[in-house]
Short mmCIF file of C-alpha atoms and ligand atoms in Angstrom, two decimals:
data_model
loop_
_atom_site.label_atom_id
_atom_site.label_comp_id
_atom_site.label_asym_id
_atom_site.label_seq_id
_atom_site.Cartn_x
_atom_site.Cartn_y
_atom_site.Cartn_z
CA MET A 1 32.07 -8.76 -44.78
CA SER A 2 35.07 -10.08 -42.84
CA LYS A 3 35.10 -9.66 -39.09
CA THR A 4 37.15 -6.70 -37.82
CA GLU A 5 40.12 -7.88 -35.79
CA THR A 6 40.65 -6.67 -32.25
CA THR A 7 43.76 -5.64 -30.35
CA ILE A 8 43.56 -5.16 -26.60
CA VAL A 9 45.80 -2.55 -24.97
CA ILE A 10 46.37 -2.83 -21.21
CA LEU A 11 47.77 0.23 -19.46
CA ALA A 12 50.07 -0.67 -16.61
CA ALA A 13 52.84 1.90 -16.67
CA GLY A 14 51.45 4.24 -14.02
CA LYS A 15 53.70 5.12 -11.10
CA GLY A 16 51.23 3.55 -8.68
CA SER A 17 52.56 6.12 -6.22
CA ARG A 18 49.43 5.92 -4.07
CA MET A 19 50.33 2.30 -3.19
CA LYS A 20 53.49 3.60 -1.45
CA SER A 21 55.24 0.36 -2.37
CA ASN A 22 58.53 -0.36 -4.16
CA TYR A 23 56.81 -3.01 -6.21
CA PRO A 24 54.87 -2.25 -9.46
CA LYS A 25 51.20 -1.74 -8.56
CA VAL A 26 49.80 -4.30 -11.01
CA LEU A 27 52.01 -7.05 -9.53
CA HIS A 28 50.40 -6.84 -6.12
CA VAL A 29 48.52 -10.04 -5.36
CA LEU A 30 44.74 -10.25 -5.27
CA GLY A 31 42.96 -13.54 -4.59
CA GLY A 32 46.21 -15.44 -5.17
CA LYS A 33 46.96 -13.88 -8.58
CA THR A 34 48.59 -10.60 -9.51
CA ILE A 35 46.19 -7.77 -10.34
CA LEU A 36 47.63 -7.88 -13.86
CA GLU A 37 46.88 -11.60 -14.28
CA HIS A 38 43.20 -10.92 -13.57
CA VAL A 39 43.10 -8.32 -16.35
CA LEU A 40 45.22 -10.45 -18.70
CA ASN A 41 42.97 -13.49 -18.24
CA THR A 42 39.91 -11.40 -19.08
CA ALA A 43 41.72 -9.96 -22.10
CA LYS A 44 42.70 -13.45 -23.31
CA SER A 45 39.12 -14.70 -22.97
CA ILE A 46 38.07 -12.13 -25.59
CA LYS A 47 40.46 -13.91 -28.02
CA PRO A 48 41.97 -10.75 -29.51
CA LYS A 49 44.48 -10.81 -32.37
CA LYS A 50 47.03 -9.53 -29.89
CA ILE A 51 47.45 -7.95 -26.49
CA ILE A 52 49.75 -4.96 -25.98
CA LEU A 53 50.85 -4.22 -22.45
CA VAL A 54 52.12 -0.72 -21.75
CA CYS A 55 54.58 -1.00 -18.89
CA THR A 56 57.55 0.59 -17.16
CA ASN A 57 61.07 -0.69 -17.65
CA ASP A 58 60.98 -2.29 -14.20
CA LEU A 59 57.76 -4.14 -14.96
CA LYS A 60 59.12 -5.25 -18.34
CA LYS A 61 62.19 -6.74 -16.67
CA ILE A 62 60.05 -8.76 -14.26
CA LEU A 63 57.52 -9.88 -16.90
CA SER A 64 60.15 -10.82 -19.50
CA ILE A 65 61.32 -13.59 -17.17
CA ASN A 66 57.91 -15.21 -17.52
CA LYS A 67 57.76 -16.30 -21.15
CA ASN A 68 54.23 -17.63 -20.70
CA ILE A 69 52.71 -14.17 -21.00
CA PRO A 70 51.62 -13.93 -24.65
CA VAL A 71 51.75 -10.16 -24.92
CA GLU A 72 53.71 -7.46 -26.67
CA LEU A 73 55.42 -5.34 -24.04
CA VAL A 74 55.89 -1.67 -24.90
CA VAL A 75 57.66 0.66 -22.51
CA GLN A 76 56.31 4.09 -21.65
CA LYS A 77 59.51 5.81 -20.54
CA GLN A 78 57.89 8.76 -18.79
CA GLN A 79 54.54 8.52 -17.09
CA LYS A 80 52.87 11.44 -18.83
CA GLY A 81 49.33 10.12 -18.40
CA THR A 82 46.92 7.50 -19.72
CA GLY A 83 46.62 9.25 -23.10
CA ASP A 84 50.37 9.15 -23.58
CA ALA A 85 50.39 5.45 -22.64
CA ILE A 86 47.94 4.73 -25.49
CA ILE A 87 50.05 6.87 -27.86
CA VAL A 88 53.07 4.67 -27.01
CA ALA A 89 51.00 1.54 -27.75
CA SER A 90 49.54 3.02 -30.95
CA LYS A 91 52.80 2.36 -32.81
CA ASN A 92 51.92 -1.33 -32.54
CA PHE A 93 48.36 -1.24 -33.86
CA SER A 94 47.02 -0.82 -37.35
CA ASP A 95 44.37 1.49 -38.79
CA ASN A 96 41.75 -1.03 -39.73
CA GLU A 97 41.42 -2.98 -36.48
CA ASN A 98 39.37 -2.33 -33.37
CA ILE A 99 41.28 -1.27 -30.27
CA ILE A 100 39.99 -2.00 -26.77
CA VAL A 101 41.77 -0.28 -23.90
CA LEU A 102 41.76 -1.82 -20.42
CA TYR A 103 43.39 -0.38 -17.30
CA GLY A 104 45.79 -2.75 -15.57
CA ASP A 105 44.56 -1.69 -12.13
CA MET A 106 40.92 -2.72 -12.68
CA PRO A 107 40.86 -6.48 -12.13
CA PHE A 108 37.08 -7.00 -12.04
CA ILE A 109 36.21 -5.81 -15.56
CA SER A 110 34.35 -8.79 -17.04
CA ASP A 111 34.53 -10.42 -20.44
CA LYS A 112 30.73 -10.08 -20.66
CA SER A 113 30.90 -6.30 -20.37
CA ILE A 114 33.69 -6.15 -22.96
CA LYS A 115 31.63 -8.26 -25.36
CA LYS A 116 28.71 -5.87 -24.88
CA LEU A 117 31.10 -3.05 -25.72
CA GLN A 118 32.24 -4.86 -28.89
CA LYS A 119 28.61 -5.22 -29.99
CA SER A 120 27.95 -1.55 -29.39
CA LYS A 121 30.94 -0.60 -31.59
CA LYS A 122 29.02 -1.89 -34.61
CA LYS A 123 26.70 1.12 -34.26
CA SER A 124 29.21 3.73 -33.10
CA ASN A 125 32.64 5.21 -33.70
CA LEU A 126 33.53 5.20 -30.04
CA SER A 127 31.90 3.17 -27.25
CA LEU A 128 32.69 3.78 -23.59
CA LEU A 129 32.21 1.36 -20.70
CA ILE A 130 30.56 3.27 -17.89
CA SER A 131 28.81 2.74 -14.58
CA ASN A 132 26.39 4.66 -12.39
CA LEU A 133 27.73 4.97 -8.86
CA LYS A 134 26.25 6.28 -5.62
CA ASN A 135 29.71 7.53 -4.72
CA PRO A 136 31.43 8.59 -7.94
CA ASP A 137 34.34 10.32 -6.19
CA GLY A 138 37.71 9.83 -7.90
CA TYR A 139 36.25 8.72 -11.24
CA GLY A 140 36.04 10.63 -14.50
CA ARG A 141 32.43 11.91 -15.00
CA ILE A 142 30.56 11.56 -18.29
CA LEU A 143 29.42 14.98 -19.54
CA ARG A 144 26.37 15.00 -21.78
CA LYS A 145 24.56 17.66 -23.79
CA ASN A 146 21.04 16.87 -25.01
CA ASN A 147 21.75 13.36 -23.76
CA LYS A 148 24.72 13.00 -26.13
CA VAL A 149 28.16 12.30 -24.62
CA ILE A 150 30.39 15.31 -25.24
CA SER A 151 33.42 14.69 -22.98
CA ILE A 152 34.77 13.23 -19.74
CA ILE A 153 35.89 15.39 -16.85
CA GLU A 154 38.31 14.06 -14.22
CA THR A 155 37.37 14.56 -10.54
CA LYS A 156 40.39 16.85 -10.07
CA CYS A 157 39.18 19.15 -12.85
CA ALA A 158 35.43 18.99 -12.18
CA ASN A 159 33.40 21.88 -10.76
CA ASN A 160 30.88 21.32 -7.96
CA LYS A 161 27.99 20.75 -10.37
CA GLU A 162 29.99 18.25 -12.43
CA LYS A 163 31.03 16.45 -9.24
CA LEU A 164 27.33 15.59 -8.66
CA ILE A 165 27.26 13.48 -11.84
CA LYS A 166 26.97 9.79 -10.96
CA GLU A 167 27.67 8.43 -14.42
CA VAL A 168 31.37 7.52 -14.39
CA TYR A 169 33.96 6.24 -16.83
CA SER A 170 35.64 2.85 -16.36
CA GLY A 171 38.68 3.63 -18.51
CA THR A 172 37.64 0.96 -21.02
CA PHE A 173 36.59 1.92 -24.54
CA ILE A 174 36.57 0.56 -28.07
CA ALA A 175 37.41 2.47 -31.24
CA ASN A 176 38.86 1.89 -34.67
CA GLY A 177 42.68 2.21 -34.83
CA LYS A 178 42.71 4.97 -37.42
CA ASP A 179 40.16 7.14 -35.56
CA LEU A 180 41.92 6.59 -32.27
CA LYS A 181 45.31 7.65 -33.63
CA ARG A 182 43.77 10.84 -35.04
CA TRP A 183 42.05 11.75 -31.73
CA LEU A 184 45.23 10.96 -29.77
CA SER A 185 47.22 13.34 -31.98
CA LYS A 186 44.92 16.18 -30.87
CA ILE A 187 45.01 15.79 -27.08
CA ASN A 188 47.16 18.09 -24.98
CA THR A 189 48.12 18.69 -21.35
CA ASN A 190 45.71 21.56 -20.70
CA ASN A 191 44.46 20.32 -17.32
CA ILE A 192 45.25 20.67 -13.61
CA SER A 193 47.69 17.73 -13.54
CA GLN A 194 49.26 18.69 -16.89
CA GLU A 195 48.91 15.05 -17.87
CA ILE A 196 47.94 13.63 -21.24
CA TYR A 197 44.49 12.28 -20.35
CA ALA A 198 43.13 9.35 -22.40
CA THR A 199 39.68 10.62 -21.53
CA ASP A 200 40.22 13.66 -23.79
CA ILE A 201 39.75 11.51 -26.91
CA VAL A 202 36.03 11.71 -26.15
CA TYR A 203 36.08 15.48 -26.51
CA TRP A 204 37.78 15.29 -29.92
CA ALA A 205 35.63 12.41 -31.13
CA ASN A 206 32.52 14.46 -30.34
CA LEU A 207 33.91 17.60 -31.95
CA GLU A 208 34.39 15.66 -35.19
CA GLY A 209 30.71 14.64 -35.01
CA ASN A 210 31.31 10.94 -34.33
CA ILE A 211 28.71 8.66 -32.82
CA ILE A 212 29.65 8.01 -29.16
CA LYS A 213 27.79 5.30 -27.27
CA THR A 214 27.96 4.17 -23.66
CA VAL A 215 27.60 0.64 -22.32
CA GLU A 216 26.98 0.03 -18.64
CA THR A 217 29.02 -2.57 -16.73
CA LEU A 218 27.00 -5.60 -15.60
CA ASN A 219 27.69 -4.77 -11.97
CA HIS A 220 29.26 -2.00 -9.92
CA LYS A 221 32.18 -4.12 -8.77
CA GLU A 222 33.64 -4.14 -12.26
CA ILE A 223 34.54 -0.50 -12.03
CA LEU A 224 36.51 -0.84 -8.81
CA GLY A 225 40.13 0.10 -9.30
CA ILE A 226 43.15 -0.35 -7.08
CA ASN A 227 45.03 2.83 -6.36
CA ASN A 228 46.05 2.27 -2.71
CA GLN A 229 46.43 -0.47 -0.10
CA LEU A 230 42.95 0.19 1.27
CA GLN A 231 41.36 -0.50 -2.11
CA LEU A 232 43.53 -3.61 -2.57
CA SER A 233 42.25 -5.06 0.68
CA ALA A 234 38.64 -4.06 -0.10
CA LEU A 235 38.81 -5.96 -3.40
CA GLU A 236 40.44 -8.95 -1.69
CA LYS A 237 37.50 -9.00 0.72
CA ILE A 238 35.05 -9.05 -2.19
CA ILE A 239 36.88 -11.98 -3.80
CA GLN A 240 37.08 -13.94 -0.55
CA LYS A 241 33.41 -13.34 0.24
CA GLU A 242 32.41 -14.72 -3.14
CA ARG A 243 34.69 -17.77 -2.89
CA ILE A 244 33.59 -18.54 0.66
CA LYS A 245 29.93 -18.33 -0.36
CA ASN A 246 30.52 -20.75 -3.25
CA LEU A 247 32.43 -23.22 -1.06
CA MET A 248 29.76 -23.24 1.63
CA ILE A 249 26.98 -23.68 -0.91
CA ALA A 250 29.00 -26.61 -2.29
CA GLY A 251 28.93 -28.17 1.20
CA VAL A 252 32.32 -27.27 2.67
CA MET A 253 32.06 -26.65 6.42
CA LEU A 254 33.96 -23.49 7.32
CA LYS A 255 33.85 -23.13 11.08
CA ASP A 256 34.80 -19.45 10.89
CA PRO A 257 34.23 -18.10 7.36
CA SER A 258 35.51 -14.65 8.27
CA HIS A 259 38.95 -16.12 9.02
CA PHE A 260 39.42 -18.36 6.02
CA ASN A 261 41.23 -17.46 2.79
CA LEU A 262 41.17 -19.25 -0.54
CA ARG A 263 44.04 -17.70 -2.51
CA GLY A 264 43.69 -19.99 -5.50
CA THR A 265 41.38 -22.86 -6.38
CA LEU A 266 39.97 -25.71 -4.33
CA LYS A 267 38.58 -28.97 -5.72
CA HIS A 268 36.97 -31.02 -3.00
CA GLY A 269 34.90 -34.07 -2.15
CA LYS A 270 32.28 -34.40 0.60
CA ASN A 271 32.50 -33.84 4.36
CA ILE A 272 35.21 -31.23 4.47
CA GLU A 273 35.68 -29.49 7.79
CA ILE A 274 37.96 -26.47 7.90
CA ASP A 275 38.70 -24.67 11.14
CA THR A 276 39.54 -21.03 11.75
CA GLY A 277 42.60 -19.26 10.30
CA VAL A 278 43.19 -21.73 7.45
CA ILE A 279 44.74 -20.47 4.18
CA LEU A 280 44.58 -22.48 0.96
CA GLU A 281 46.83 -21.31 -1.87
CA GLY A 282 47.45 -22.27 -5.49
CA ASN A 283 45.67 -25.45 -6.57
CA VAL A 284 44.50 -27.53 -3.66
CA ILE A 285 42.59 -30.82 -4.00
CA LEU A 286 40.88 -32.45 -1.03
CA GLY A 287 39.19 -35.87 -1.16
CA ASN A 288 36.26 -36.92 1.07
CA ASN A 289 36.14 -36.66 4.88
CA ILE A 290 39.03 -34.27 5.36
CA LYS A 291 39.59 -32.18 8.47
CA ILE A 292 41.94 -29.21 8.50
CA GLY A 293 42.87 -27.77 11.88
CA VAL A 294 43.25 -24.20 13.10
CA GLY A 295 45.90 -22.04 11.44
CA SER A 296 47.05 -24.50 8.78
CA VAL A 297 48.37 -23.35 5.40
CA ILE A 298 48.07 -25.67 2.39
CA LYS A 299 49.60 -24.79 -0.98
CA ASN A 300 49.43 -26.70 -4.29
CA SER A 301 48.77 -30.05 -2.61
CA PHE A 302 46.51 -33.09 -2.77
CA ILE A 303 45.06 -34.74 0.31
CA ASN A 304 43.24 -38.04 -0.13
CA ASN A 305 40.16 -39.39 1.69
CA ASN A 306 39.81 -39.62 5.47
CA SER A 307 43.00 -37.74 6.28
CA CYS A 308 43.26 -35.26 9.08
CA ILE A 309 45.53 -32.22 9.12
CA LYS A 310 45.87 -31.05 12.68
CA GLU A 311 46.48 -27.52 13.93
CA TYR A 312 49.19 -25.18 12.59
CA THR A 313 50.52 -27.42 9.85
CA ILE A 314 52.19 -26.06 6.69
CA ILE A 315 51.94 -28.19 3.54
CA GLU A 316 53.45 -27.10 0.20
CA ASN A 317 53.61 -29.22 -2.98
CA VAL A 318 52.78 -32.47 -1.23
CA LYS A 319 50.65 -35.54 -1.96
CA ILE A 320 49.05 -37.11 1.08
CA GLY A 321 47.39 -40.53 0.92
CA LYS A 322 44.27 -41.90 2.60
CA ASN A 323 43.75 -42.16 6.37
CA CYS A 324 46.81 -40.09 7.29
CA ILE A 325 47.18 -38.06 10.47
CA ILE A 326 49.38 -35.02 10.03
CA GLY A 327 50.40 -32.44 12.63
CA PRO A 328 49.94 -30.50 14.76
CA PHE A 329 52.83 -28.12 13.99
CA CYS A 330 54.54 -29.85 11.11
CA HIS A 331 55.99 -28.67 7.82
CA LEU A 332 55.81 -30.83 4.69
CA LYS A 333 57.20 -29.50 1.41
CA ASN A 334 58.98 -29.89 -1.97
CA ASN A 335 57.26 -32.79 -3.71
CA THR A 336 56.99 -34.97 -0.64
CA ILE A 337 54.69 -37.97 -1.01
CA LEU A 338 53.07 -39.59 2.00
CA LYS A 339 51.36 -42.91 1.27
CA ASN A 340 48.23 -44.19 3.05
CA GLU A 341 48.00 -44.35 6.84
CA THR A 342 51.18 -42.42 7.61
CA HIS A 343 51.30 -40.47 10.85
CA ILE A 344 53.42 -37.34 11.01
CA GLY A 345 53.43 -35.45 14.30
CA ASN A 346 54.62 -32.42 16.19
CA PHE A 347 57.56 -30.38 14.93
CA VAL A 348 58.47 -32.68 12.05
CA GLU A 349 59.84 -31.22 8.80
CA ILE A 350 59.83 -33.39 5.68
CA LYS A 351 61.04 -32.26 2.27
CA ASP A 352 61.71 -34.01 -1.03
CA SER A 353 60.87 -37.43 0.40
CA ILE A 354 58.65 -40.44 -0.15
CA ILE A 355 57.19 -42.06 2.93
CA GLU A 356 55.56 -45.45 2.36
CA LYS A 357 52.35 -46.57 4.06
CA LYS A 358 51.83 -47.03 7.80
CA THR A 359 55.09 -45.27 8.66
CA LYS A 360 55.19 -43.05 11.74
CA ILE A 361 57.34 -39.97 12.31
CA LYS A 362 55.68 -38.47 15.30
CA HIS A 363 57.99 -36.02 17.05
CA LEU A 364 60.76 -33.48 16.38
CA SER A 365 62.36 -34.90 13.21
CA TYR A 366 63.91 -33.60 10.01
CA ILE A 367 63.61 -35.89 6.97
CA GLY A 368 65.13 -34.61 3.71
CA ASN A 369 65.83 -36.28 0.34
CA SER A 370 64.72 -39.64 1.70
CA GLU A 371 62.88 -42.78 0.68
CA ILE A 372 61.38 -44.39 3.74
CA GLY A 373 59.72 -47.79 3.50
CA SER A 374 56.46 -48.94 5.04
CA LYS A 375 55.80 -49.58 8.74
CA VAL A 376 58.94 -47.68 9.69
CA ASN A 377 59.04 -45.94 13.05
CA ILE A 378 61.25 -42.87 13.28
CA GLY A 379 61.85 -42.05 16.94
CA ALA A 380 61.65 -38.59 18.47
CA GLY A 381 64.43 -36.20 17.53
CA SER A 382 65.86 -38.34 14.72
CA ILE A 383 67.19 -36.57 11.66
CA THR A 384 68.63 -37.21 8.22
CA CYS A 385 71.87 -35.26 7.76
CA ASN A 386 71.34 -34.70 4.04
CA TYR A 387 73.61 -31.71 3.43
CA ASP A 388 77.40 -31.67 3.70
CA GLY A 389 77.74 -27.98 2.95
CA PHE A 390 78.00 -28.56 -0.82
CA LYS A 391 75.39 -31.05 -1.95
CA LYS A 392 72.27 -32.87 -0.83
CA SER A 393 72.47 -36.67 -0.44
CA LYS A 394 69.89 -39.37 -0.15
CA THR A 395 68.75 -41.53 2.77
CA ILE A 396 67.03 -44.83 1.96
CA ILE A 397 65.37 -46.80 4.74
CA GLY A 398 63.79 -50.23 4.11
CA ASP A 399 60.44 -51.53 5.40
CA ASN A 400 59.89 -52.24 9.10
CA VAL A 401 62.99 -50.38 10.26
CA PHE A 402 62.90 -49.07 13.82
CA VAL A 403 64.89 -45.87 14.24
CA GLY A 404 65.49 -45.13 17.91
CA SER A 405 65.13 -41.63 19.27
CA ASN A 406 67.77 -39.02 18.54
CA THR A 407 69.38 -40.95 15.68
CA GLU A 408 71.51 -39.14 13.09
CA LEU A 409 71.57 -40.69 9.63
CA ILE A 410 74.57 -39.31 7.71
CA ALA A 411 73.57 -39.32 4.02
CA PRO A 412 74.17 -40.82 1.54
CA ILE A 413 73.08 -43.88 3.42
CA GLU A 414 70.96 -46.99 2.97
CA ILE A 415 69.47 -49.08 5.76
CA SER A 416 68.25 -52.63 5.14
CA LYS A 417 64.66 -53.58 5.95
CA ASN A 418 63.90 -54.96 9.43
CA THR A 419 66.91 -53.18 10.98
CA THR A 420 66.73 -51.71 14.45
CA ILE A 421 68.79 -48.63 15.23
CA ALA A 422 69.42 -47.96 18.90
CA ALA A 423 68.56 -44.59 20.39
CA GLY A 424 71.26 -41.97 20.05
CA THR A 425 73.12 -43.71 17.21
CA THR A 426 75.04 -41.82 14.57
CA VAL A 427 74.71 -44.03 11.50
CA ILE A 428 77.62 -43.45 9.14
CA LYS A 429 77.76 -46.64 7.05
CA ASN A 430 75.19 -48.53 5.01
CA VAL A 431 73.43 -51.40 6.75
CA ASP A 432 73.08 -54.29 4.26
CA LYS A 433 71.30 -56.90 6.39
CA PRO A 434 68.78 -56.73 9.21
CA CYS A 435 70.59 -56.23 12.55
CA LEU A 436 70.82 -53.97 15.57
CA VAL A 437 72.88 -50.86 14.88
CA TYR A 438 74.39 -48.95 17.79
CA ASN A 439 77.43 -46.84 18.64
CA ASN A 440 79.85 -47.82 21.34
CA LYS A 441 79.17 -45.32 24.00
CA GLU A 442 80.22 -45.64 27.54
CA GLN A 443 78.30 -44.31 30.46
CA LYS A 444 80.69 -42.78 32.97
CA TYR A 445 80.30 -41.84 36.63
CA LYS A 446 81.83 -39.31 38.98
CA LYS A 447 81.68 -40.91 42.35
CA ASN A 448 80.17 -39.23 45.39
CA TRP A 449 79.00 -36.22 43.39
CA ILE A 450 75.81 -34.67 44.71
CA ASN A 451 74.01 -31.79 43.13
CA SER A 452 73.73 -29.75 46.27
CA SER A 453 73.78 -25.95 46.37
CA LYS A 454 77.25 -26.26 47.83
CA ASN A 455 78.95 -27.58 44.69
CA ALA A 456 76.44 -26.41 42.08
CA LYS A 457 77.96 -23.69 39.90
CA LYS A 458 76.48 -20.24 40.08
CA THR A 459 73.97 -19.73 37.30
CA PRO A 460 75.58 -17.31 34.80
CA ASN A 461 73.79 -14.00 34.37
C1 UD1 B 1 41.38 6.80 -14.77
C2 UD1 B 1 40.55 7.68 -15.71
C3 UD1 B 1 39.22 7.99 -15.05
C4 UD1 B 1 38.50 6.70 -14.74
C5 UD1 B 1 39.37 5.84 -13.85
C6 UD1 B 1 38.74 4.49 -13.67
C7 UD1 B 1 42.14 9.00 -17.02
C8 UD1 B 1 42.75 10.31 -17.22
N1 UD1 B 1 41.27 8.89 -16.02
O1 UD1 B 1 41.72 7.54 -13.60
O2 UD1 B 1 38.43 8.78 -15.92
O3 UD1 B 1 37.26 6.99 -14.08
O4 UD1 B 1 40.66 5.63 -14.45
O5 UD1 B 1 39.49 3.76 -12.74
O6 UD1 B 1 42.42 8.08 -17.77
N2 UD1 B 1 48.91 4.53 -16.63
C9 UD1 B 1 49.93 4.38 -17.55
N3 UD1 B 1 50.72 5.46 -17.84
C10 UD1 B 1 50.53 6.67 -17.28
C11 UD1 B 1 49.47 6.83 -16.35
C12 UD1 B 1 48.67 5.73 -16.05
O7 UD1 B 1 50.15 3.29 -18.07
O8 UD1 B 1 51.29 7.59 -17.60
C13 UD1 B 1 48.06 3.35 -16.29
C14 UD1 B 1 48.10 3.00 -14.82
O9 UD1 B 1 49.12 2.03 -14.57
C15 UD1 B 1 46.72 2.42 -14.55
C16 UD1 B 1 45.85 3.10 -15.60
O10 UD1 B 1 46.72 3.66 -16.57
O11 UD1 B 1 46.67 1.04 -14.74
C17 UD1 B 1 44.97 4.18 -14.99
O12 UD1 B 1 45.77 5.19 -14.43
P1 UD1 B 1 45.39 5.90 -13.06
O13 UD1 B 1 46.42 6.93 -12.77
O14 UD1 B 1 45.12 4.90 -12.01
O15 UD1 B 1 44.04 6.64 -13.47
P2 UD1 B 1 42.84 7.07 -12.52
O16 UD1 B 1 43.26 8.26 -11.74
O17 UD1 B 1 42.36 5.91 -11.79
CA1 CA B 2 43.15 3.87 -11.33
#
């Protein structure tokens, strides 16, 4: 017998009104990914024939920009309830395949639980993923008669006795396409919210005498949904706790685990020391013997062995070589590459630049669109003037150049190796051979002028 194909339907068209946010609920970020990406990744790992995402028009517009999402987007124009959302999707699935429904706001549902559900389908017409919770409030309760599932009752509609039931519904089920379409055609809005509840398919499936089975999630976390900001932050905490535990077991020293966030992935070597308030985002790779100081943020970057990132440094899309000292208080971004033994200090911003080895830029500089050779010293307050109001231009500085403090380099410009630029110079022309570059400036004097209170101007208010 050939294997029955599977289509996964993800419901993500709810108003998300409890989030009180202008942004679609499923696009809120959890552990560095959108809530929807968590569910989509799980769905993809099941290797279904296709994935149908039920969304709003707004969500469709945002998702359509990202062509990497391999899903069919169907729009539910009016949010009439979860049952209606599946009805909208049902136009895109066929009778003889299995349909698995996932809710877009439940990011922890695991592939293992879904596979268990798929197995259970072989012996049933409808299998429901359920959990047993100490506090079942807010969830649909599983109603049984003589131990057989007969229906699901939403919290809003449940009486006091039903509210005591701890067996709750996750929103995830599996059924054959033809059966599902038939049950969906029977559900109505006879409930307190006057919504078309997906859960009502259970009632009709039972009435027809179908076999209904339940499968329990592997852990209680899987059933956690995100309906408001409080739940979003509670789930973030769970993710962070797990990641922090894994990092520490792998030998990373976190000086203050409760104030560290990994909002992506970290690959690391040995002897990593991370101080309080550090955030790592996207894909971060750290070599051996790396120190990261208080309050630093590192995004999609690679830091090689024996480098030290001092306090309050922001690094985005940057490659840092070995034995570098970076910070405190500096901002490196946009594909900047720092070779071995570079020193970058306080209040320095570098973007789109390559800095060769042993170069020092230690105070108050802006370096943009530049190629800076090795053993260059950029004095305090020196900047590349890379933008003329229309376009960005390049600054190229050869090896061993000494740039005096407070120098302005008007790009495009190229400075020969071994050149010395005097402090306070505005460099406007290329320097082809090693020399001393300076501007003719005169120091003037006003004779017999003394800064006494007599002739000092009044300080303006
Ligand atoms: C739902 C279940 C409940 C279950 C709980 C698990 C129903 C009626 N109830 O309740 O039994 O215990 O999930 O978390 O299904 N959505 C649409 N279109 C709509 C309405 C909702 O696409 O018209 C989507 C939402 O975006 C969301 C999902 O369906 O991703 C669930 O909707 P939500 O309103 O959050 O249902 P719950 O009240 O959590
Ligand atoms: Ca929900």
